[in-house]
Amino acid sequence: MKVSFFSAKPYDRQFFDQSNAGFGFDFEYFETHLGPHIVNAVENTDVVCVFVNDKCTREVIHILAARNVRIIALRCAGFNNVDLKAAKEYGIRVCRVPAYSPEAVAEYTVALLLTLIRNTHKAYNRVREQNFSLNGLLGLNIHRKTIGVIGTGKIGKAFSRIMLGFGATVIAYDTVPDPALREAGVAYDSLENVLGCGDIISLHCPLTKDNYHLIHKGTLSKMKTGVILINTSRGGLICTSDIIEALKSHKVRGLAIDVYEQEENLFFRDLSDKIIDDDEIQRLMSFPNVLITGHQAFFTSEAMSQIAQVTLENIQKLMKSDEPADGSAILV
Ligand code: NAI
């Protein structure tokens, strides 16, 4: 049985080849992302294995179905890039890896937050140039701050618990509040109140049609002046032009993002000798109080091993018309 990987990087090969010892599938790796430009090259394959920026639109799914592809296997948790309705109509099963390591993402969120508010990235560069001055490195404590968490699923929960450990007050908004987290000391409130009370706001909800540009001019205006915003969830949750204005007006004191709405054309590649024609990311990169990383929150050895193992298990089960143990792995 053949699995065709899209957006495949050397590290994907490393972990999937390793895990495949227990499965014995045939693998074909494509470096390009899946989209209308390449879908016609899919041949004699049963499964396409895709990542966050592959585009499984209705048009792509229509062609995949015509080429007898039976499964779209996401090797990630988020699935906003797959038209599930179209997949269902064409009889293609869709699976994902719901929880490879929420801690990997939660811990990375803390790393971004601490870097942003303690300036360790600037200190590192300074010290390498024998500059041991502290001017301009003044930071903020997390202790006693109010942290607003939007979305308290697996990642938001892990992040909230870490923040409680720092001695912060955690308030959260989720469409489905978690009783155990409430018990642990997190107070749930409306979206408006959480956005309005947080000194630091961290986004951990999936991107859906309903919350596209959740952070925009209107919601930004309700936040505290000097708010710190962190997004390790999906780029489309933030309206980039509005956040640029909020940074320019000092409404937002700091922004750390591991995801970006137009990341598809940028992230996961070395563009160091290219001209980037995305003016918004260039503007964001020019702010001294903005920290950007290229969608790496998930990227730990532990998470990569788990992603490979669970993806291949999902494929094996679906091929046998069996259901994976974790029902949330199956989307269609
Ligand atoms: P999850 O499914 O466990 O939790 C999502 C939570 O968000 C649920 O509790 C749900 O009720 C809540 N929710 C849904 N819509 C909401 C809304 N409009 N407002 C507030 N809450 C809402 O998902 P998990 O594993 O915690 O992942 C969260 C997101 O993190 C993923 O959807 C994905 O976009 C992103 N992610 C980013 C990674 C990275 O490397 N940067 C890696 C893995 C996930």
mmCIF file of C-alpha atoms and ligand atoms in Angstrom:
data_model
loop_
_atom_site.group_PDB
_atom_site.id
_atom_site.type_symbol
_atom_site.label_atom_id
_atom_site.label_comp_id
_atom_site.label_asym_id
_atom_site.label_seq_id
_atom_site.Cartn_x
_atom_site.Cartn_y
_atom_site.Cartn_z
ATOM 1 C CA MET A 1 0.000 0.000 0.000
ATOM 2 C CA LYS A 2 1.358 3.378 -0.987
ATOM 3 C CA VAL A 3 1.392 6.587 1.037
ATOM 4 C CA SER A 4 2.334 9.859 -0.714
ATOM 5 C CA PHE A 5 3.659 12.550 1.586
ATOM 6 C CA PHE A 6 3.380 16.246 0.761
ATOM 7 C CA SER A 7 5.399 19.103 2.274
ATOM 8 C CA ALA A 8 7.893 16.393 3.244
ATOM 9 C CA LYS A 9 11.060 17.609 4.957
ATOM 10 C CA PRO A 10 14.157 15.594 5.900
ATOM 11 C CA TYR A 11 12.902 15.279 9.469
ATOM 12 C CA ASP A 12 9.569 13.849 8.253
ATOM 13 C CA ARG A 13 11.470 11.179 6.336
ATOM 14 C CA GLN A 14 13.620 10.431 9.374
ATOM 15 C CA PHE A 15 10.713 9.818 11.743
ATOM 16 C CA PHE A 16 8.321 8.184 9.264
ATOM 17 C CA ASP A 17 10.972 5.851 7.839
ATOM 18 C CA GLN A 18 11.863 4.840 11.392
ATOM 19 C CA SER A 19 8.233 4.139 12.376
ATOM 20 C CA ASN A 20 7.490 2.353 9.105
ATOM 21 C CA ALA A 21 9.641 -0.569 10.240
ATOM 22 C CA GLY A 22 6.550 -1.745 12.125
ATOM 23 C CA PHE A 23 4.132 -1.214 9.184
ATOM 24 C CA GLY A 24 5.873 -1.868 5.866
ATOM 25 C CA PHE A 25 4.047 0.715 3.710
ATOM 26 C CA ASP A 26 5.508 2.085 0.452
ATOM 27 C CA PHE A 27 6.372 5.736 0.829
ATOM 28 C CA GLU A 28 6.716 8.469 -1.766
ATOM 29 C CA TYR A 29 7.846 11.885 -0.598
ATOM 30 C CA PHE A 30 7.023 15.187 -2.310
ATOM 31 C CA GLU A 31 8.681 18.351 -1.048
ATOM 32 C CA THR A 32 5.993 20.591 -2.501
ATOM 33 C CA HIS A 33 2.751 21.205 -0.674
ATOM 34 C CA LEU A 34 -0.431 19.562 -1.922
ATOM 35 C CA GLY A 35 -2.622 21.825 -4.006
ATOM 36 C CA PRO A 36 -4.149 22.138 -7.470
ATOM 37 C CA HIS A 37 -0.668 22.556 -9.029
ATOM 38 C CA ILE A 38 0.498 19.049 -8.091
ATOM 39 C CA VAL A 39 -2.562 16.930 -7.414
ATOM 40 C CA ASN A 40 -2.513 15.515 -10.953
ATOM 41 C CA ALA A 41 0.876 13.981 -10.181
ATOM 42 C CA VAL A 42 -0.702 11.712 -7.551
ATOM 43 C CA GLU A 43 -0.597 8.246 -9.080
ATOM 44 C CA ASN A 44 -1.317 4.760 -7.808
ATOM 45 C CA THR A 45 -1.489 5.908 -4.259
ATOM 46 C CA ASP A 46 -3.968 4.928 -1.564
ATOM 47 C CA VAL A 47 -3.177 7.622 0.955
ATOM 48 C CA VAL A 48 -2.002 11.208 0.856
ATOM 49 C CA CYS A 49 -0.276 12.320 4.032
ATOM 50 C CA VAL A 50 -0.473 16.092 4.490
ATOM 51 C CA PHE A 51 0.620 18.810 6.888
ATOM 52 C CA VAL A 52 -0.661 22.217 8.011
ATOM 53 C CA ASN A 53 -0.182 24.176 4.791
ATOM 54 C CA ASP A 54 -1.268 21.549 2.287
ATOM 55 C CA LYS A 55 -4.520 22.555 0.632
ATOM 56 C CA CYS A 56 -7.195 19.880 0.488
ATOM 57 C CA THR A 57 -9.868 21.971 -1.164
ATOM 58 C CA ARG A 58 -12.935 20.592 -2.912
ATOM 59 C CA GLU A 59 -11.101 20.874 -6.241
ATOM 60 C CA VAL A 60 -8.123 18.878 -4.919
ATOM 61 C CA ILE A 61 -10.358 16.288 -3.259
ATOM 62 C CA HIS A 62 -12.337 15.833 -6.472
ATOM 63 C CA ILE A 63 -9.110 14.901 -8.296
ATOM 64 C CA LEU A 64 -7.842 12.720 -5.445
ATOM 65 C CA ALA A 65 -11.115 10.768 -5.514
ATOM 66 C CA ALA A 66 -10.852 10.332 -9.293
ATOM 67 C CA ARG A 67 -7.376 8.893 -8.705
ATOM 68 C CA ASN A 68 -8.712 6.399 -6.159
ATOM 69 C CA VAL A 69 -7.109 7.941 -3.104
ATOM 70 C CA ARG A 70 -8.928 6.506 -0.108
ATOM 71 C CA ILE A 71 -7.464 8.387 2.837
ATOM 72 C CA ILE A 72 -6.201 11.873 3.631
ATOM 73 C CA ALA A 73 -3.970 11.433 6.665
ATOM 74 C CA LEU A 74 -3.115 14.693 8.413
ATOM 75 C CA ARG A 75 0.130 14.456 10.339
ATOM 76 C CA CYS A 76 -0.976 17.304 12.607
ATOM 77 C CA ALA A 77 -3.865 18.168 14.944
ATOM 78 C CA GLY A 78 -5.461 21.172 13.200
ATOM 79 C CA PHE A 79 -7.564 20.448 10.100
ATOM 80 C CA ASN A 80 -8.768 23.855 8.879
ATOM 81 C CA ASN A 81 -6.977 23.183 5.554
ATOM 82 C CA VAL A 82 -9.191 20.229 4.597
ATOM 83 C CA ASP A 83 -12.707 20.547 3.163
ATOM 84 C CA LEU A 84 -14.263 17.802 5.295
ATOM 85 C CA LYS A 85 -17.664 18.149 3.642
ATOM 86 C CA ALA A 86 -16.158 17.521 0.228
ATOM 87 C CA ALA A 87 -14.136 14.558 1.559
ATOM 88 C CA LYS A 88 -17.291 13.005 2.956
ATOM 89 C CA GLU A 89 -19.158 13.504 -0.305
ATOM 90 C CA TYR A 90 -16.348 11.831 -2.260
ATOM 91 C CA GLY A 91 -16.020 8.978 0.255
ATOM 92 C CA ILE A 92 -12.457 9.819 1.297
ATOM 93 C CA ARG A 93 -11.660 9.148 4.945
ATOM 94 C CA VAL A 94 -9.757 11.857 6.815
ATOM 95 C CA CYS A 95 -7.714 11.261 9.936
ATOM 96 C CA ARG A 96 -5.379 13.359 12.056
ATOM 97 C CA VAL A 97 -3.151 13.141 15.117
ATOM 98 C CA PRO A 98 -5.259 14.759 17.800
ATOM 99 C CA ALA A 99 -2.764 14.738 20.661
ATOM 100 C CA TYR A 100 0.818 13.926 19.806
ATOM 101 C CA SER A 101 2.215 16.144 22.507
ATOM 102 C CA PRO A 102 0.159 19.061 23.756
ATOM 103 C CA GLU A 103 2.994 19.706 26.206
ATOM 104 C CA ALA A 104 5.405 20.345 23.320
ATOM 105 C CA VAL A 105 3.204 23.213 22.106
ATOM 106 C CA ALA A 106 2.363 24.487 25.593
ATOM 107 C CA GLU A 107 6.023 24.521 26.638
ATOM 108 C CA TYR A 108 6.979 26.311 23.440
ATOM 109 C CA THR A 109 4.303 28.913 24.108
ATOM 110 C CA VAL A 110 5.973 29.540 27.472
ATOM 111 C CA ALA A 111 9.364 29.758 25.740
ATOM 112 C CA LEU A 112 8.012 32.425 23.355
ATOM 113 C CA LEU A 113 6.371 34.322 26.186
ATOM 114 C CA LEU A 114 9.481 34.328 28.357
ATOM 115 C CA THR A 115 11.725 35.297 25.465
ATOM 116 C CA LEU A 116 9.435 38.161 24.547
ATOM 117 C CA ILE A 117 9.044 39.579 28.035
ATOM 118 C CA ARG A 118 12.581 38.913 29.316
ATOM 119 C CA ASN A 119 14.504 39.708 26.106
ATOM 120 C CA THR A 120 16.713 36.634 26.286
ATOM 121 C CA HIS A 121 17.083 36.642 22.472
ATOM 122 C CA LYS A 122 18.515 40.153 22.613
ATOM 123 C CA ALA A 123 20.754 39.320 25.570
ATOM 124 C CA TYR A 124 22.154 36.273 23.756
ATOM 125 C CA ASN A 125 23.209 38.376 20.770
ATOM 126 C CA ARG A 126 24.594 41.164 22.933
ATOM 127 C CA VAL A 127 26.745 38.917 25.068
ATOM 128 C CA ARG A 128 28.264 37.321 21.969
ATOM 129 C CA GLU A 129 29.533 40.806 21.131
ATOM 130 C CA GLN A 130 30.883 41.283 24.651
ATOM 131 C CA ASN A 131 28.106 43.734 25.449
ATOM 132 C CA PHE A 132 27.025 42.987 29.002
ATOM 133 C CA SER A 133 24.932 46.122 29.437
ATOM 134 C CA LEU A 134 21.353 45.719 30.684
ATOM 135 C CA ASN A 135 20.000 48.891 29.087
ATOM 136 C CA GLY A 136 16.911 48.059 27.068
ATOM 137 C CA LEU A 137 16.532 44.568 28.530
ATOM 138 C CA LEU A 138 14.048 45.442 31.283
ATOM 139 C CA GLY A 139 11.459 42.683 31.539
ATOM 140 C CA LEU A 140 8.156 41.767 33.164
ATOM 141 C CA ASN A 141 7.193 39.070 35.676
ATOM 142 C CA ILE A 142 4.600 36.416 34.881
ATOM 143 C CA HIS A 143 3.973 35.979 38.613
ATOM 144 C CA ARG A 144 0.733 37.762 39.626
ATOM 145 C CA LYS A 145 -0.145 38.676 36.043
ATOM 146 C CA THR A 146 -3.565 37.795 34.636
ATOM 147 C CA ILE A 147 -3.251 35.368 31.757
ATOM 148 C CA GLY A 148 -6.193 35.125 29.359
ATOM 149 C CA VAL A 149 -6.355 31.754 27.617
ATOM 150 C CA ILE A 150 -8.634 31.361 24.600
ATOM 151 C CA GLY A 151 -9.356 27.677 24.113
ATOM 152 C CA THR A 152 -8.672 25.225 26.907
ATOM 153 C CA GLY A 153 -8.416 21.965 25.009
ATOM 154 C CA LYS A 154 -5.322 19.813 25.329
ATOM 155 C CA ILE A 155 -2.789 22.582 24.628
ATOM 156 C CA GLY A 156 -4.625 25.417 26.375
ATOM 157 C CA LYS A 157 -5.034 23.220 29.433
ATOM 158 C CA ALA A 158 -1.336 22.307 29.572
ATOM 159 C CA PHE A 159 -0.399 25.975 29.116
ATOM 160 C CA SER A 160 -2.864 27.109 31.816
ATOM 161 C CA ARG A 161 -1.429 24.639 34.322
ATOM 162 C CA ILE A 162 2.099 25.903 33.659
ATOM 163 C CA MET A 163 0.932 29.492 34.125
ATOM 164 C CA LEU A 164 -0.733 28.558 37.433
ATOM 165 C CA GLY A 165 2.633 27.114 38.457
ATOM 166 C CA PHE A 166 4.224 30.503 37.749
ATOM 167 C CA GLY A 167 1.823 32.064 40.264
ATOM 168 C CA ALA A 168 -0.304 33.811 37.639
ATOM 169 C CA THR A 169 -4.069 34.234 37.689
ATOM 170 C CA VAL A 170 -5.524 32.328 34.752
ATOM 171 C CA ILE A 171 -8.862 33.257 33.208
ATOM 172 C CA ALA A 172 -10.159 31.406 30.205
ATOM 173 C CA TYR A 173 -12.763 31.372 27.482
ATOM 174 C CA ASP A 174 -13.830 28.168 25.793
ATOM 175 C CA THR A 175 -17.073 27.171 24.144
ATOM 176 C CA VAL A 176 -16.877 24.030 26.313
ATOM 177 C CA PRO A 177 -15.318 24.838 29.726
ATOM 178 C CA ASP A 178 -13.290 22.117 31.416
ATOM 179 C CA PRO A 179 -14.415 21.265 34.986
ATOM 180 C CA ALA A 180 -11.002 19.812 35.951
ATOM 181 C CA LEU A 181 -9.269 23.023 34.930
ATOM 182 C CA ARG A 182 -11.788 25.057 36.877
ATOM 183 C CA GLU A 183 -11.034 22.833 39.867
ATOM 184 C CA ALA A 184 -7.309 23.524 39.336
ATOM 185 C CA GLY A 185 -7.956 27.257 39.750
ATOM 186 C CA VAL A 186 -8.798 28.601 36.292
ATOM 187 C CA ALA A 187 -11.784 30.967 36.145
ATOM 188 C CA TYR A 188 -13.925 30.822 32.998
ATOM 189 C CA ASP A 189 -15.496 33.992 31.660
ATOM 190 C CA SER A 190 -16.921 35.445 28.447
ATOM 191 C CA LEU A 191 -14.604 36.083 25.515
ATOM 192 C CA GLU A 192 -15.048 39.815 25.988
ATOM 193 C CA ASN A 193 -14.096 39.698 29.673
ATOM 194 C CA VAL A 194 -11.106 37.434 29.105
ATOM 195 C CA LEU A 195 -9.807 39.704 26.348
ATOM 196 C CA GLY A 196 -10.492 42.741 28.520
ATOM 197 C CA CYS A 197 -8.813 41.473 31.699
ATOM 198 C CA GLY A 198 -5.730 39.677 30.411
ATOM 199 C CA ASP A 199 -2.285 41.226 30.795
ATOM 200 C CA ILE A 200 -1.118 38.388 28.592
ATOM 201 C CA ILE A 201 -3.436 36.650 26.122
ATOM 202 C CA SER A 202 -2.619 33.322 24.542
ATOM 203 C CA LEU A 203 -4.623 31.731 21.730
ATOM 204 C CA HIS A 204 -5.196 27.971 21.808
ATOM 205 C CA CYS A 205 -8.456 27.449 19.939
ATOM 206 C CA PRO A 206 -8.673 25.919 16.470
ATOM 207 C CA LEU A 207 -9.283 28.191 13.494
ATOM 208 C CA THR A 208 -12.876 27.889 12.304
ATOM 209 C CA LYS A 209 -15.155 29.903 10.031
ATOM 210 C CA ASP A 210 -16.666 31.503 13.148
ATOM 211 C CA ASN A 211 -13.473 32.709 14.785
ATOM 212 C CA TYR A 212 -11.530 33.853 11.694
ATOM 213 C CA HIS A 213 -9.773 37.110 12.677
ATOM 214 C CA LEU A 214 -10.880 36.709 16.283
ATOM 215 C CA ILE A 215 -8.249 39.319 17.077
ATOM 216 C CA HIS A 216 -9.122 42.385 15.018
ATOM 217 C CA LYS A 217 -9.515 46.124 15.475
ATOM 218 C CA GLY A 218 -12.716 45.724 17.505
ATOM 219 C CA THR A 219 -11.478 43.057 19.936
ATOM 220 C CA LEU A 220 -8.074 44.766 20.207
ATOM 221 C CA SER A 221 -9.779 47.971 21.305
ATOM 222 C CA LYS A 222 -11.317 46.131 24.280
ATOM 223 C CA MET A 223 -7.945 44.860 25.524
ATOM 224 C CA LYS A 224 -5.773 46.488 28.157
ATOM 225 C CA THR A 225 -3.280 48.971 26.811
ATOM 226 C CA GLY A 226 0.064 47.230 27.010
ATOM 227 C CA VAL A 227 -1.339 43.735 26.470
ATOM 228 C CA ILE A 228 1.014 40.935 25.425
ATOM 229 C CA LEU A 229 -0.386 38.597 22.761
ATOM 230 C CA ILE A 230 0.815 35.093 21.957
ATOM 231 C CA ASN A 231 -0.421 32.935 19.100
ATOM 232 C CA THR A 232 0.788 29.376 18.654
ATOM 233 C CA SER A 233 -2.525 28.193 17.247
ATOM 234 C CA ARG A 234 -3.333 29.322 13.690
ATOM 235 C CA GLY A 235 -2.403 32.513 11.857
ATOM 236 C CA GLY A 236 -5.934 33.249 10.661
ATOM 237 C CA LEU A 237 -7.018 33.963 14.231
ATOM 238 C CA ILE A 238 -5.291 37.350 14.000
ATOM 239 C CA CYS A 239 -5.959 40.108 11.469
ATOM 240 C CA THR A 240 -2.381 41.076 10.645
ATOM 241 C CA SER A 241 -3.085 44.607 9.425
ATOM 242 C CA ASP A 242 -5.022 45.388 12.618
ATOM 243 C CA ILE A 243 -2.309 44.017 14.904
ATOM 244 C CA ILE A 244 0.281 46.112 13.047
ATOM 245 C CA GLU A 245 -1.796 49.222 13.802
ATOM 246 C CA ALA A 246 -2.158 48.135 17.445
ATOM 247 C CA LEU A 247 1.631 47.710 17.714
ATOM 248 C CA LYS A 248 2.236 51.093 16.117
ATOM 249 C CA SER A 249 -0.137 52.790 18.570
ATOM 250 C CA HIS A 250 1.448 50.941 21.560
ATOM 251 C CA LYS A 251 -1.888 49.316 22.407
ATOM 252 C CA VAL A 252 -0.060 45.981 22.193
ATOM 253 C CA ARG A 253 3.188 45.894 24.148
ATOM 254 C CA GLY A 254 4.486 42.692 22.648
ATOM 255 C CA LEU A 255 3.490 40.019 20.163
ATOM 256 C CA ALA A 256 4.889 36.510 19.791
ATOM 257 C CA ILE A 257 3.617 34.326 16.974
ATOM 258 C CA ASP A 258 4.563 30.873 15.781
ATOM 259 C CA VAL A 259 1.869 30.989 13.101
ATOM 260 C CA TYR A 260 1.000 33.575 10.479
ATOM 261 C CA GLU A 261 -1.998 33.851 8.187
ATOM 262 C CA GLN A 262 0.092 33.861 5.003
ATOM 263 C CA GLU A 263 2.680 31.386 6.330
ATOM 264 C CA GLU A 264 2.024 28.954 3.509
ATOM 265 C CA ASN A 265 4.373 30.867 1.194
ATOM 266 C CA LEU A 266 7.066 31.394 3.805
ATOM 267 C CA PHE A 267 7.341 28.894 6.594
ATOM 268 C CA PHE A 268 9.263 25.609 6.554
ATOM 269 C CA ARG A 269 11.737 26.917 3.919
ATOM 270 C CA ASP A 270 15.047 28.751 3.831
ATOM 271 C CA LEU A 271 14.333 32.047 2.081
ATOM 272 C CA SER A 272 17.492 33.774 3.285
ATOM 273 C CA ASP A 273 18.617 34.659 -0.258
ATOM 274 C CA LYS A 274 15.156 35.575 -1.558
ATOM 275 C CA ILE A 275 13.181 38.798 -1.717
ATOM 276 C CA ILE A 276 10.063 38.406 0.401
ATOM 277 C CA ASP A 277 7.184 40.265 -1.178
ATOM 278 C CA ASP A 278 4.875 39.965 1.821
ATOM 279 C CA ASP A 279 4.949 43.485 3.249
ATOM 280 C CA GLU A 280 2.963 42.584 6.348
ATOM 281 C CA ILE A 281 5.421 40.018 7.651
ATOM 282 C CA GLN A 282 8.266 42.398 6.809
ATOM 283 C CA ARG A 283 6.551 45.095 8.857
ATOM 284 C CA LEU A 284 5.981 42.674 11.731
ATOM 285 C CA MET A 285 9.629 41.571 11.642
ATOM 286 C CA SER A 286 10.711 45.208 11.873
ATOM 287 C CA PHE A 287 9.193 45.732 15.331
ATOM 288 C CA PRO A 288 11.594 45.239 18.255
ATOM 289 C CA ASN A 289 8.723 43.892 20.373
ATOM 290 C CA VAL A 290 7.568 41.192 17.954
ATOM 291 C CA LEU A 291 8.910 37.670 18.031
ATOM 292 C CA ILE A 292 8.174 35.376 15.094
ATOM 293 C CA THR A 293 9.031 31.725 14.664
ATOM 294 C CA GLY A 294 8.141 29.473 11.740
ATOM 295 C CA HIS A 295 5.529 27.057 13.118
ATOM 296 C CA GLN A 296 7.877 25.042 15.276
ATOM 297 C CA ALA A 297 5.894 24.710 18.515
ATOM 298 C CA PHE A 298 5.192 21.040 17.807
ATOM 299 C CA PHE A 299 8.776 20.262 16.842
ATOM 300 C CA THR A 300 10.277 17.990 19.487
ATOM 301 C CA SER A 301 11.654 14.472 19.115
ATOM 302 C CA GLU A 302 8.925 13.121 21.320
ATOM 303 C CA ALA A 303 6.181 14.783 19.292
ATOM 304 C CA MET A 304 7.663 13.754 15.913
ATOM 305 C CA SER A 305 7.910 10.083 16.989
ATOM 306 C CA GLN A 306 4.336 10.170 18.205
ATOM 307 C CA ILE A 307 3.083 11.903 15.035
ATOM 308 C CA ALA A 308 4.682 9.259 12.811
ATOM 309 C CA GLN A 309 3.469 6.356 14.917
ATOM 310 C CA VAL A 310 -0.126 7.585 15.272
ATOM 311 C CA THR A 311 -0.421 8.630 11.601
ATOM 312 C CA LEU A 312 0.653 5.177 10.436
ATOM 313 C CA GLU A 313 -1.612 3.457 12.971
ATOM 314 C CA ASN A 314 -4.553 5.588 11.776
ATOM 315 C CA ILE A 315 -3.838 4.615 8.153
ATOM 316 C CA GLN A 316 -3.495 0.949 8.998
ATOM 317 C CA LYS A 317 -6.764 0.893 10.935
ATOM 318 C CA LEU A 318 -8.731 2.797 8.294
ATOM 319 C CA MET A 319 -7.380 0.549 5.549
ATOM 320 C CA LYS A 320 -8.741 -2.427 7.483
ATOM 321 C CA SER A 321 -12.032 -0.553 7.957
ATOM 322 C CA ASP A 322 -11.235 -0.546 11.631
ATOM 323 C CA GLU A 323 -11.525 2.579 13.782
ATOM 324 C CA PRO A 324 -8.526 3.961 15.732
ATOM 325 C CA ALA A 325 -8.780 3.735 19.526
ATOM 326 C CA ASP A 326 -8.966 7.534 19.804
ATOM 327 C CA GLY A 327 -12.203 8.398 17.979
ATOM 328 C CA SER A 328 -11.168 12.062 17.660
ATOM 329 C CA ALA A 329 -8.440 10.937 15.222
ATOM 330 C CA ILE A 330 -11.138 10.376 12.593
ATOM 331 C CA LEU A 331 -12.655 13.468 11.048
ATOM 332 C CA VAL A 332 -14.624 11.826 8.246
HETATM 333 P P1 NAI B 1 -8.236 20.708 21.202
HETATM 334 O O1 NAI B 1 -9.244 20.255 20.195
HETATM 335 O O2 NAI B 1 -7.808 19.766 22.264
HETATM 336 O O3 NAI B 1 -8.766 22.019 21.920
HETATM 337 C C1 NAI B 1 -9.345 23.102 21.263
HETATM 338 C C2 NAI B 1 -10.251 23.815 22.277
HETATM 339 O O4 NAI B 1 -10.709 25.031 21.687
HETATM 340 C C3 NAI B 1 -11.474 23.001 22.671
HETATM 341 O O5 NAI B 1 -11.598 22.967 24.069
HETATM 342 C C4 NAI B 1 -12.652 23.757 22.017
HETATM 343 O O6 NAI B 1 -13.847 23.678 22.770
HETATM 344 C C5 NAI B 1 -12.090 25.170 22.021
HETATM 345 N N1 NAI B 1 -12.706 26.048 21.037
HETATM 346 C C6 NAI B 1 -13.188 25.765 19.809
HETATM 347 N N2 NAI B 1 -13.622 26.883 19.213
HETATM 348 C C7 NAI B 1 -13.400 27.891 20.083
HETATM 349 C C8 NAI B 1 -13.633 29.304 20.048
HETATM 350 N N3 NAI B 1 -14.184 29.890 18.986
HETATM 351 N N4 NAI B 1 -13.265 30.036 21.127
HETATM 352 C C9 NAI B 1 -12.715 29.453 22.208
HETATM 353 N N5 NAI B 1 -12.478 28.126 22.299
HETATM 354 C C10 NAI B 1 -12.817 27.368 21.252
HETATM 355 O O7 NAI B 1 -6.985 21.222 20.359
HETATM 356 P P2 NAI B 1 -5.476 21.378 20.855
HETATM 357 O O8 NAI B 1 -4.746 20.090 20.668
HETATM 358 O O9 NAI B 1 -5.463 22.032 22.186
HETATM 359 O O10 NAI B 1 -4.911 22.372 19.734
HETATM 360 C C11 NAI B 1 -5.385 23.705 19.624
HETATM 361 C C12 NAI B 1 -4.869 24.295 18.324
HETATM 362 O O11 NAI B 1 -3.454 24.461 18.392
HETATM 363 C C13 NAI B 1 -5.060 23.404 17.079
HETATM 364 O O12 NAI B 1 -6.364 23.555 16.535
HETATM 365 C C14 NAI B 1 -4.020 23.922 16.150
HETATM 366 O O13 NAI B 1 -4.575 24.961 15.369
HETATM 367 C C15 NAI B 1 -2.947 24.497 17.076
HETATM 368 N N6 NAI B 1 -1.687 23.743 17.041
HETATM 369 C C16 NAI B 1 -0.530 24.416 16.739
HETATM 370 C C17 NAI B 1 0.685 23.755 16.699
HETATM 371 C C18 NAI B 1 1.969 24.446 16.396
HETATM 372 O O14 NAI B 1 2.972 23.779 16.124
HETATM 373 N N7 NAI B 1 2.049 25.758 16.439
HETATM 374 C C19 NAI B 1 0.744 22.312 16.935
HETATM 375 C C20 NAI B 1 -0.522 21.710 17.308
HETATM 376 C C21 NAI B 1 -1.688 22.417 17.331
#
